[in-house]
CSV table of C-alpha atoms in Angstrom, one decimal:
chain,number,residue,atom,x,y,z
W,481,UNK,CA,104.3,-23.2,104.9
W,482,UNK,CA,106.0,-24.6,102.1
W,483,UNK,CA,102.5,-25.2,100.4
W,484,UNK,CA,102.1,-21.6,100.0
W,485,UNK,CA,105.2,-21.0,99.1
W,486,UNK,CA,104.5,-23.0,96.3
W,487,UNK,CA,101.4,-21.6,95.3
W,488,UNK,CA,103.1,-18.1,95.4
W,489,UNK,CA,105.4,-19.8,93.2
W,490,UNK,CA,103.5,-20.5,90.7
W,491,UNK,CA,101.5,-17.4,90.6
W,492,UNK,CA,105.0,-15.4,90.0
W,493,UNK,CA,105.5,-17.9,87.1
W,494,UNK,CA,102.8,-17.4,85.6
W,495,UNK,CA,103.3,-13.5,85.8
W,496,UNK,CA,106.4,-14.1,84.1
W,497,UNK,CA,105.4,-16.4,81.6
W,498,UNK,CA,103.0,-14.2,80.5
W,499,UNK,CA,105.5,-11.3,80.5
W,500,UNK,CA,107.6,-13.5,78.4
W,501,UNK,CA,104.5,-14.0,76.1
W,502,UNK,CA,103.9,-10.4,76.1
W,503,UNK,CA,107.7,-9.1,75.2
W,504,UNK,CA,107.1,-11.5,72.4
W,505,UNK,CA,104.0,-10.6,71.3
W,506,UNK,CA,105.0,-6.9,71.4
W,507,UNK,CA,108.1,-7.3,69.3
W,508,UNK,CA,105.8,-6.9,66.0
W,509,UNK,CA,104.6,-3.7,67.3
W,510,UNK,CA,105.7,0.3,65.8
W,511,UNK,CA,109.3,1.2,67.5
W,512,UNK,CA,107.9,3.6,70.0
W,513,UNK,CA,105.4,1.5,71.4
W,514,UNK,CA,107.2,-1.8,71.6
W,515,UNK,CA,110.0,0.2,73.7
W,516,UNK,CA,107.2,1.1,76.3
W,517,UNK,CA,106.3,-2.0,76.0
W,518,UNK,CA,109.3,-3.9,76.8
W,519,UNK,CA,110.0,-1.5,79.7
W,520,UNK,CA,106.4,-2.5,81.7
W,521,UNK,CA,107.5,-6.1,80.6
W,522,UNK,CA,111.3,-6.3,81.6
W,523,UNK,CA,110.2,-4.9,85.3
W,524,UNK,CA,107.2,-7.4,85.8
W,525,UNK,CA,109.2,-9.9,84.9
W,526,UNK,CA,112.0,-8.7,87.4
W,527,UNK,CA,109.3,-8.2,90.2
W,528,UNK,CA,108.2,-11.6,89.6
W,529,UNK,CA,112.0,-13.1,89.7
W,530,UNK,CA,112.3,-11.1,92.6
W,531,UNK,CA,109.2,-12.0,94.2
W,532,UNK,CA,110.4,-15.7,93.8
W,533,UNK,CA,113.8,-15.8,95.2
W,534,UNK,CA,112.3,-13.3,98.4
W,535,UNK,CA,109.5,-16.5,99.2
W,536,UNK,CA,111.8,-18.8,99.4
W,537,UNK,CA,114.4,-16.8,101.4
W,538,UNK,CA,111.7,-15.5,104.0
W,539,UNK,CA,111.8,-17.4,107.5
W,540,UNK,CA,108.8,-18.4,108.9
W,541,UNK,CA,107.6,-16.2,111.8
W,542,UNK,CA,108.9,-16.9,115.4
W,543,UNK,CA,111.7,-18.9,114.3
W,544,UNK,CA,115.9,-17.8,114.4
């Protein structure tokens, strides 16, 4: 179990590093597209975060 929880892991990193990458990248782009931008960003990066901290909290099936 805790092998795929660190798989998972490390597939939301990598979602987020890449949204970090991204919101950086964008930042040299016109005002109306780097809002958008940041917005698809902001909430991959929070689903990511998310995603993390809901592994690791999950019990294992079966157990109390």
């Amino acid at each position: 179990m805790q092998a795929i929880r660190a798989a998972f892991t490390v597939f939301f990193l990598a979602i987020l590093a890449f949204a970090l990458l991204g919101w950086h990248w964008t930042a040299s782009l016109p005002p109306d597209k780097m809002a958008g931008a940041h917005c698809v960003l902001g909430l991959a990066a929070a689903a990511a975060l998310t995603a993390v901290v809901l592994v690791w909290k999950a019990k294992a099936a079966g157990t109390h």
